[in-house]
Amino acid sequence: MTMMTSPMNKEEDQTGVSPNYESRNGAPILWFLLHTQEGDGDAQSLANYLQNPNSGVSYHYTVDNSGTVIGVVDTDLASWSVLSGNPQSINLCFAGSRVAWTRDEWFSNMQRGIDCAVWIAVQDCRKYGIPIRTISPEELGNDQAGIADHNAYTIGKHNGSHTDVGPNFPWDYLHSKLSEYSGS
């Protein structure tokens, strides 16, 4: 059996700094959701913003294309990312990313970041018993568990207006990395 090598260059646990979280109140964790920042920056600068009590937002992880991953909110707690879906989701944001990116821009600006996101998703899906598969907005809306994005939550739950990660996100590439990192 071949051991997989993590794509992460640097992983830093800064959980406990951000005040922007709450209890899951016993809700089951169903989804691992992906987000875009819609701004410039790297994993650390985004984490710094999320650690500000006035920001009113948080994610469990920030990731950038250098392979840096910052843990912002402990996954046993709910980050403030997807409105009423917070207690049931783990949320990761690609620092410096945008919904409007083309497929080529995703690859040139965030391919290693996607690798890191998939690596983390596989680990957290195993930890929380989430199936290692992507799900459609309809499946999310019916509370089926899996990996999706903020847009799937918006459509599936008719809650909010966010469309990230955008129509050009390379889901086929994510699927291939899910297979590689999960060994399935």
mmCIF file of C-alpha atoms in Angstrom:
data_model
loop_
_atom_site.group_PDB
_atom_site.id
_atom_site.type_symbol
_atom_site.label_atom_id
_atom_site.label_comp_id
_atom_site.label_asym_id
_atom_site.label_seq_id
_atom_site.Cartn_x
_atom_site.Cartn_y
_atom_site.Cartn_z
ATOM 1 C CA MET A 1 0.000 0.000 0.000
ATOM 2 C CA THR A 2 1.422 3.372 -1.027
ATOM 3 C CA MET A 3 1.425 6.137 1.567
ATOM 4 C CA MET A 4 0.004 9.394 0.281
ATOM 5 C CA THR A 5 2.023 12.555 0.785
ATOM 6 C CA SER A 6 0.178 15.630 1.977
ATOM 7 C CA PRO A 7 0.161 18.523 -0.499
ATOM 8 C CA MET A 8 0.338 20.988 2.374
ATOM 9 C CA ASN A 9 3.480 23.064 2.732
ATOM 10 C CA LYS A 10 2.525 24.626 6.056
ATOM 11 C CA GLU A 11 -0.329 23.806 8.418
ATOM 12 C CA GLU A 12 -0.988 26.089 11.344
ATOM 13 C CA ASP A 13 -3.576 25.671 14.087
ATOM 14 C CA GLN A 14 -4.930 29.077 15.085
ATOM 15 C CA THR A 15 -8.202 27.754 16.471
ATOM 16 C CA GLY A 16 -9.320 29.505 19.611
ATOM 17 C CA VAL A 17 -8.332 32.967 18.333
ATOM 18 C CA SER A 18 -11.503 33.834 16.373
ATOM 19 C CA PRO A 19 -14.584 34.579 18.491
ATOM 20 C CA ASN A 20 -16.812 33.978 15.437
ATOM 21 C CA TYR A 21 -18.180 30.504 16.146
ATOM 22 C CA GLU A 22 -20.868 28.743 18.151
ATOM 23 C CA SER A 23 -21.834 25.325 19.442
ATOM 24 C CA ARG A 24 -23.212 22.789 16.991
ATOM 25 C CA ASN A 25 -25.879 22.005 19.626
ATOM 26 C CA GLY A 26 -25.711 18.311 18.807
ATOM 27 C CA ALA A 27 -26.435 18.745 15.083
ATOM 28 C CA PRO A 28 -24.889 16.073 12.861
ATOM 29 C CA ILE A 29 -22.161 17.259 10.495
ATOM 30 C CA LEU A 30 -23.404 16.520 6.976
ATOM 31 C CA TRP A 31 -21.383 18.694 4.617
ATOM 32 C CA PHE A 32 -17.866 19.786 3.793
ATOM 33 C CA LEU A 33 -18.391 23.072 1.914
ATOM 34 C CA LEU A 34 -16.019 25.117 -0.256
ATOM 35 C CA HIS A 35 -15.982 28.923 -0.475
ATOM 36 C CA THR A 36 -14.255 31.761 -2.324
ATOM 37 C CA GLN A 37 -12.918 34.850 -0.589
ATOM 38 C CA GLU A 38 -13.877 37.393 -3.263
ATOM 39 C CA GLY A 39 -10.836 39.420 -2.312
ATOM 40 C CA ASP A 40 -7.083 39.417 -2.353
ATOM 41 C CA GLY A 41 -4.839 37.833 0.205
ATOM 42 C CA ASP A 42 -3.368 34.612 1.439
ATOM 43 C CA ALA A 43 -4.389 32.055 4.044
ATOM 44 C CA GLN A 44 -2.875 34.050 6.916
ATOM 45 C CA SER A 45 -4.322 37.437 5.955
ATOM 46 C CA LEU A 46 -7.780 35.860 5.568
ATOM 47 C CA ALA A 47 -7.382 34.106 8.935
ATOM 48 C CA ASN A 48 -6.450 37.453 10.489
ATOM 49 C CA TYR A 49 -9.678 38.972 9.142
ATOM 50 C CA LEU A 50 -11.737 36.046 10.450
ATOM 51 C CA GLN A 51 -10.158 36.466 13.882
ATOM 52 C CA ASN A 52 -11.561 40.010 14.132
ATOM 53 C CA PRO A 53 -14.717 40.026 16.293
ATOM 54 C CA ASN A 54 -16.228 42.687 14.014
ATOM 55 C CA SER A 55 -15.940 40.601 10.827
ATOM 56 C CA GLY A 56 -18.959 38.463 11.766
ATOM 57 C CA VAL A 57 -17.741 35.595 9.571
ATOM 58 C CA SER A 58 -15.463 32.592 9.908
ATOM 59 C CA TYR A 59 -14.447 29.345 8.255
ATOM 60 C CA HIS A 60 -12.882 26.264 9.735
ATOM 61 C CA TYR A 61 -9.957 26.538 7.319
ATOM 62 C CA THR A 62 -8.283 29.039 5.037
ATOM 63 C CA VAL A 63 -6.097 27.685 2.213
ATOM 64 C CA ASP A 64 -3.890 29.328 -0.373
ATOM 65 C CA ASN A 65 -1.930 28.174 -3.390
ATOM 66 C CA SER A 66 1.406 28.074 -1.542
ATOM 67 C CA GLY A 67 0.086 25.038 0.303
ATOM 68 C CA THR A 68 -0.568 26.977 3.510
ATOM 69 C CA VAL A 69 -3.545 25.872 5.562
ATOM 70 C CA ILE A 70 -4.706 27.795 8.627
ATOM 71 C CA GLY A 71 -7.130 26.179 11.060
ATOM 72 C CA VAL A 72 -9.373 29.035 12.204
ATOM 73 C CA VAL A 73 -12.321 27.366 13.988
ATOM 74 C CA ASP A 74 -12.224 23.912 15.575
ATOM 75 C CA THR A 75 -14.316 21.528 13.462
ATOM 76 C CA ASP A 76 -16.187 20.381 16.578
ATOM 77 C CA LEU A 77 -17.700 23.897 16.607
ATOM 78 C CA ALA A 78 -19.820 25.729 13.998
ATOM 79 C CA SER A 79 -18.115 28.449 11.969
ATOM 80 C CA TRP A 80 -20.162 31.398 10.692
ATOM 81 C CA SER A 81 -20.204 30.571 6.996
ATOM 82 C CA VAL A 82 -23.585 29.406 5.644
ATOM 83 C CA LEU A 83 -26.372 30.932 7.700
ATOM 84 C CA SER A 84 -28.661 28.252 9.171
ATOM 85 C CA GLY A 85 -26.368 25.511 7.801
ATOM 86 C CA ASN A 86 -23.495 26.399 10.121
ATOM 87 C CA PRO A 87 -24.172 23.643 12.687
ATOM 88 C CA GLN A 88 -24.165 20.954 9.985
ATOM 89 C CA SER A 89 -21.139 22.010 7.946
ATOM 90 C CA ILE A 90 -17.371 22.196 7.866
ATOM 91 C CA ASN A 91 -16.273 25.189 5.802
ATOM 92 C CA LEU A 92 -13.071 25.894 3.897
ATOM 93 C CA CYS A 93 -12.267 29.117 2.051
ATOM 94 C CA PHE A 94 -9.767 29.493 -0.780
ATOM 95 C CA ALA A 95 -7.901 32.697 0.146
ATOM 96 C CA GLY A 96 -7.626 35.228 -2.664
ATOM 97 C CA SER A 97 -10.120 33.370 -4.857
ATOM 98 C CA ARG A 98 -13.061 34.603 -6.898
ATOM 99 C CA VAL A 99 -16.334 33.177 -8.239
ATOM 100 C CA ALA A 100 -15.611 34.760 -11.635
ATOM 101 C CA TRP A 101 -12.407 32.788 -12.192
ATOM 102 C CA THR A 102 -12.193 30.737 -15.371
ATOM 103 C CA ARG A 103 -11.183 27.092 -15.208
ATOM 104 C CA ASP A 104 -7.667 28.104 -16.272
ATOM 105 C CA GLU A 105 -7.517 30.725 -13.519
ATOM 106 C CA TRP A 106 -8.497 28.093 -10.942
ATOM 107 C CA PHE A 107 -5.608 25.929 -12.111
ATOM 108 C CA SER A 108 -3.051 28.729 -12.365
ATOM 109 C CA ASN A 109 -4.072 30.431 -9.101
ATOM 110 C CA MET A 110 -5.285 27.611 -6.843
ATOM 111 C CA GLN A 111 -4.414 24.087 -8.048
ATOM 112 C CA ARG A 112 -2.260 23.340 -4.990
ATOM 113 C CA GLY A 113 -4.911 24.958 -2.804
ATOM 114 C CA ILE A 114 -7.495 22.574 -4.266
ATOM 115 C CA ASP A 115 -5.163 19.675 -3.528
ATOM 116 C CA CYS A 116 -4.914 20.857 0.087
ATOM 117 C CA ALA A 117 -8.682 21.302 0.340
ATOM 118 C CA VAL A 118 -9.280 17.760 -0.900
ATOM 119 C CA TRP A 119 -6.658 16.355 1.481
ATOM 120 C CA ILE A 120 -8.419 18.070 4.414
ATOM 121 C CA ALA A 121 -11.886 17.069 3.172
ATOM 122 C CA VAL A 122 -10.898 13.392 3.067
ATOM 123 C CA GLN A 123 -9.504 13.563 6.617
ATOM 124 C CA ASP A 124 -12.568 15.385 8.011
ATOM 125 C CA CYS A 125 -15.047 13.206 6.113
ATOM 126 C CA ARG A 126 -13.434 10.159 7.696
ATOM 127 C CA LYS A 127 -13.410 11.784 11.150
ATOM 128 C CA TYR A 128 -17.089 12.756 11.045
ATOM 129 C CA GLY A 129 -18.510 9.898 8.963
ATOM 130 C CA ILE A 130 -19.320 12.055 5.933
ATOM 131 C CA PRO A 131 -19.333 10.086 2.661
ATOM 132 C CA ILE A 132 -16.314 10.994 0.537
ATOM 133 C CA ARG A 133 -18.335 12.131 -2.490
ATOM 134 C CA THR A 134 -19.612 15.329 -4.003
ATOM 135 C CA ILE A 135 -23.319 16.046 -3.824
ATOM 136 C CA SER A 136 -25.717 18.117 -5.903
ATOM 137 C CA PRO A 137 -27.725 21.062 -4.590
ATOM 138 C CA GLU A 138 -30.815 18.822 -4.588
ATOM 139 C CA GLU A 139 -29.047 16.155 -2.537
ATOM 140 C CA LEU A 140 -27.825 18.800 -0.097
ATOM 141 C CA GLY A 141 -31.357 20.192 0.121
ATOM 142 C CA ASN A 142 -32.547 16.715 1.111
ATOM 143 C CA ASP A 143 -29.895 16.568 3.855
ATOM 144 C CA GLN A 144 -27.753 13.986 2.081
ATOM 145 C CA ALA A 145 -24.173 14.154 3.305
ATOM 146 C CA GLY A 146 -21.109 14.911 1.207
ATOM 147 C CA ILE A 147 -18.837 17.559 -0.273
ATOM 148 C CA ALA A 148 -20.273 20.616 -2.034
ATOM 149 C CA ASP A 149 -19.915 24.392 -2.165
ATOM 150 C CA HIS A 150 -21.721 27.457 -0.886
ATOM 151 C CA ASN A 151 -23.713 27.647 -4.108
ATOM 152 C CA ALA A 152 -25.110 24.130 -3.556
ATOM 153 C CA TYR A 153 -26.178 25.198 -0.066
ATOM 154 C CA THR A 154 -27.852 28.373 -1.409
ATOM 155 C CA ILE A 155 -29.776 26.436 -4.068
ATOM 156 C CA GLY A 156 -30.498 23.309 -2.047
ATOM 157 C CA LYS A 157 -31.680 25.055 1.100
ATOM 158 C CA HIS A 158 -33.120 28.198 -0.549
ATOM 159 C CA ASN A 159 -31.079 30.158 1.976
ATOM 160 C CA GLY A 160 -28.865 33.099 1.091
ATOM 161 C CA SER A 161 -27.539 34.421 -2.205
ATOM 162 C CA HIS A 162 -23.924 33.214 -2.473
ATOM 163 C CA THR A 163 -22.815 31.456 -5.663
ATOM 164 C CA ASP A 164 -19.275 30.434 -4.708
ATOM 165 C CA VAL A 165 -17.161 28.578 -5.776
ATOM 166 C CA GLY A 166 -18.518 29.500 -9.184
ATOM 167 C CA PRO A 167 -19.458 27.745 -12.425
ATOM 168 C CA ASN A 168 -15.874 27.227 -13.621
ATOM 169 C CA PHE A 169 -14.533 25.437 -10.560
ATOM 170 C CA PRO A 170 -12.767 22.227 -11.736
ATOM 171 C CA TRP A 171 -14.989 19.639 -10.056
ATOM 172 C CA ASP A 172 -13.585 16.901 -12.301
ATOM 173 C CA TYR A 173 -10.107 17.619 -10.950
ATOM 174 C CA LEU A 174 -11.464 17.607 -7.381
ATOM 175 C CA HIS A 175 -13.056 14.195 -8.066
ATOM 176 C CA SER A 176 -9.762 12.762 -9.297
ATOM 177 C CA LYS A 177 -7.973 14.031 -6.183
ATOM 178 C CA LEU A 178 -10.751 12.630 -3.954
ATOM 179 C CA SER A 179 -10.152 9.209 -5.502
ATOM 180 C CA GLU A 180 -6.393 9.554 -5.141
ATOM 181 C CA TYR A 181 -6.380 10.786 -1.530
ATOM 182 C CA SER A 182 -9.128 8.466 -0.291
ATOM 183 C CA GLY A 183 -7.673 5.425 -2.040
ATOM 184 C CA SER A 184 -10.976 4.625 -3.725
#
